[in-house]
Amino acid sequence: MDSELFERDRHVTFLQMMYQLLPSPYQSQEINRLTLAYFVISGLDLLNSLDRLVDKDAVATWVLSLQAHPRSTAELNNGQFYGFHGSRAAQFPPENNDNGALNPSVSNLASTYCALALLKIVGYNLSSIDSESILTSMRNLQQPDGSFMPIHTGAETDLRFVFCAVAICHMLGNWSGMDKEKAKEYILKCQSYDGGFGLVPGSESHGGATYCGVTSLCLMGFIEDEILSKNAPSSIIDVPLLLDWCVQRQAADGGFQGRPNKPSDTCYAFWIASVLKILGGHKFIDKKALHGFLLTCQSKYGGFSKFPGQLPDLYHSYYGLTAFSLLEEPGLNSLCVELGMTAIAAMGI
């Protein structure tokens, strides 16, 4: 969209439409409906339109209905994770197993993070939920190397799910769901020779993984906010090398790339810029250039696309809004980058 202005009202209309009815291309994402709701609700909160357009009580009731509950306390140690399902469809039991019994449906870490974030955004008191089931069973997902599986039946383990576990414990105000020291050691092994973080130890540095690693260390209290301004004599991570890697991710077109030699992508304006904000290095961002790039991804229908000239989608629309919040766009609420929600929601106000 050729505009020199941030089209706030168009973005509100775009998200309002998504709140009321998801277009048919999102059918394949039904199992992730909770995550899509997080993008919509948190986006409207950033746009300062939540109270006017969203039935908060209805949202909270729907989210709470997606939590998995054990039938007894003894089941908390049966290996299953009792978090939140990603959608109503995910609650349906699958087909019979070999002995004729029904396998339990599966909740996962990512949906649980989104569920708790949504509840905070709509002002629900998290002390009222069954946090013991979440935290006790979440310990079953942490691996001996400190990483986390997203589901109890087995899957990949990487920094994305470490971040989800850390954010869950932080929002619940209870760290009994994980071994923080093991998680810290795993994260440190993921910092690469070039300063960024890979999803797993030894893998290529990536913008999303770097956000997950740095933010997790910050939420757990292992690194300070704005460490660059504290003149700290040392840190458990290589801060200068990390800063250099992040700054180099801003491309000639003003946008941020997730890896070297990749095109700029709207979402990395959040992932990378958030790391720079946590480090206290956001002054190194060329804000005018980033602003200009993001406007090329702004759709005339509202929302943002991944690349300039494409149609908008919910994922990139949300992270486009978070990027503009980081740029202190007038009319947007300020962002808590560590939790991916407005600062007001993060504080529980």
PDB file of C-alpha atoms in Angstrom, residues 38 46 113 163 207-216 218 223-228 242-243 245-247 249 256-257 266-283 285 287 290 318-327 334-341:
ATOM      1  CA  TYR A  38      -4.175 -14.216  20.602  1.00  0.00           C
ATOM      2  CA  LEU A  46      -2.262  -2.591  21.015  1.00  0.00           C
ATOM      3  CA  TYR A 113       1.289 -19.631  26.494  1.00  0.00           C
ATOM      4  CA  PHE A 163      10.413 -19.631  25.849  1.00  0.00           C
ATOM      5  CA  GLY A 207      15.910 -13.991  14.591  1.00  0.00           C
ATOM      6  CA  GLY A 208      13.067 -15.866  16.241  1.00  0.00           C
ATOM      7  CA  ALA A 209      15.399 -18.182  18.139  1.00  0.00           C
ATOM      8  CA  THR A 210      17.476 -15.219  19.298  1.00  0.00           C
ATOM      9  CA  TYR A 211      14.348 -13.561  20.679  1.00  0.00           C
ATOM     10  CA  CYS A 212      13.320 -16.774  22.482  1.00  0.00           C
ATOM     11  CA  GLY A 213      16.762 -17.267  24.012  1.00  0.00           C
ATOM     12  CA  VAL A 214      17.409 -13.698  25.137  1.00  0.00           C
ATOM     13  CA  THR A 215      13.862 -13.095  26.375  1.00  0.00           C
ATOM     14  CA  SER A 216      13.874 -16.349  28.351  1.00  0.00           C
ATOM     15  CA  CYS A 218      15.676 -12.002  30.895  1.00  0.00           C
ATOM     16  CA  ILE A 223      20.411 -11.111  32.375  1.00  0.00           C
ATOM     17  CA  GLU A 224      19.369  -7.543  33.124  1.00  0.00           C
ATOM     18  CA  ASP A 225      17.138  -5.323  31.042  1.00  0.00           C
ATOM     19  CA  GLU A 226      19.120  -2.737  29.035  1.00  0.00           C
ATOM     20  CA  ILE A 227      22.384  -4.417  29.992  1.00  0.00           C
ATOM     21  CA  LEU A 228      24.302  -2.118  27.620  1.00  0.00           C
ATOM     22  CA  LEU A 242      24.920 -10.435  19.908  1.00  0.00           C
ATOM     23  CA  LEU A 243      24.455  -6.688  19.468  1.00  0.00           C
ATOM     24  CA  TRP A 245      24.535  -9.655  14.874  1.00  0.00           C
ATOM     25  CA  CYS A 246      21.216  -7.945  15.593  1.00  0.00           C
ATOM     26  CA  VAL A 247      22.250  -4.590  14.140  1.00  0.00           C
ATOM     27  CA  ARG A 249      19.999  -7.777  10.439  1.00  0.00           C
ATOM     28  CA  PHE A 256      14.843  -6.695   9.348  1.00  0.00           C
ATOM     29  CA  GLN A 257      15.835 -10.118   8.045  1.00  0.00           C
ATOM     30  CA  THR A 266       7.630  -7.785   8.671  1.00  0.00           C
ATOM     31  CA  CYS A 267       7.733 -10.138  11.667  1.00  0.00           C
ATOM     32  CA  TYR A 268      11.466  -9.699  12.266  1.00  0.00           C
ATOM     33  CA  ALA A 269      10.875  -6.044  12.998  1.00  0.00           C
ATOM     34  CA  PHE A 270       9.477  -7.464  16.242  1.00  0.00           C
ATOM     35  CA  TRP A 271      11.794 -10.416  16.863  1.00  0.00           C
ATOM     36  CA  ILE A 272      15.057  -8.529  16.300  1.00  0.00           C
ATOM     37  CA  ALA A 273      14.000  -5.071  17.499  1.00  0.00           C
ATOM     38  CA  SER A 274      12.700  -6.619  20.729  1.00  0.00           C
ATOM     39  CA  VAL A 275      16.113  -8.147  21.444  1.00  0.00           C
ATOM     40  CA  LEU A 276      17.731  -4.771  20.821  1.00  0.00           C
ATOM     41  CA  LYS A 277      15.254  -3.148  23.220  1.00  0.00           C
ATOM     42  CA  ILE A 278      15.978  -5.733  25.923  1.00  0.00           C
ATOM     43  CA  LEU A 279      19.716  -5.163  25.501  1.00  0.00           C
ATOM     44  CA  GLY A 280      19.274  -1.388  25.521  1.00  0.00           C
ATOM     45  CA  GLY A 281      20.472  -1.179  21.930  1.00  0.00           C
ATOM     46  CA  HIS A 282      17.288   0.065  20.238  1.00  0.00           C
ATOM     47  CA  LYS A 283      19.010   3.407  19.590  1.00  0.00           C
ATOM     48  CA  ILE A 285      17.864   0.957  14.843  1.00  0.00           C
ATOM     49  CA  LYS A 287      13.761   3.948  12.861  1.00  0.00           C
ATOM     50  CA  LEU A 290      12.175   0.655   9.406  1.00  0.00           C
ATOM     51  CA  TYR A 318       0.090  -8.692  14.602  1.00  0.00           C
ATOM     52  CA  TYR A 319       3.850  -8.409  14.458  1.00  0.00           C
ATOM     53  CA  GLY A 320       3.578  -5.384  12.202  1.00  0.00           C
ATOM     54  CA  LEU A 321       1.536  -3.704  14.942  1.00  0.00           C
ATOM     55  CA  THR A 322       4.043  -4.693  17.624  1.00  0.00           C
ATOM     56  CA  ALA A 323       6.811  -3.207  15.486  1.00  0.00           C
ATOM     57  CA  PHE A 324       4.951   0.086  15.183  1.00  0.00           C
ATOM     58  CA  SER A 325       4.418   0.057  18.944  1.00  0.00           C
ATOM     59  CA  LEU A 326       8.169  -0.328  19.398  1.00  0.00           C
ATOM     60  CA  LEU A 327       8.557   2.674  17.084  1.00  0.00           C
ATOM     61  CA  SER A 334       3.231   0.481  24.629  1.00  0.00           C
ATOM     62  CA  LEU A 335       4.509  -3.081  24.358  1.00  0.00           C
ATOM     63  CA  CYS A 336       5.991  -5.499  26.876  1.00  0.00           C
ATOM     64  CA  VAL A 337       8.404  -7.189  24.478  1.00  0.00           C
ATOM     65  CA  GLU A 338       9.254 -10.002  26.884  1.00  0.00           C
ATOM     66  CA  LEU A 339       5.684 -11.358  26.973  1.00  0.00           C
ATOM     67  CA  GLY A 340       4.372 -10.139  23.604  1.00  0.00           C
ATOM     68  CA  MET A 341       1.463  -8.068  24.953  1.00  0.00           C
TER      69      MET A 341
END
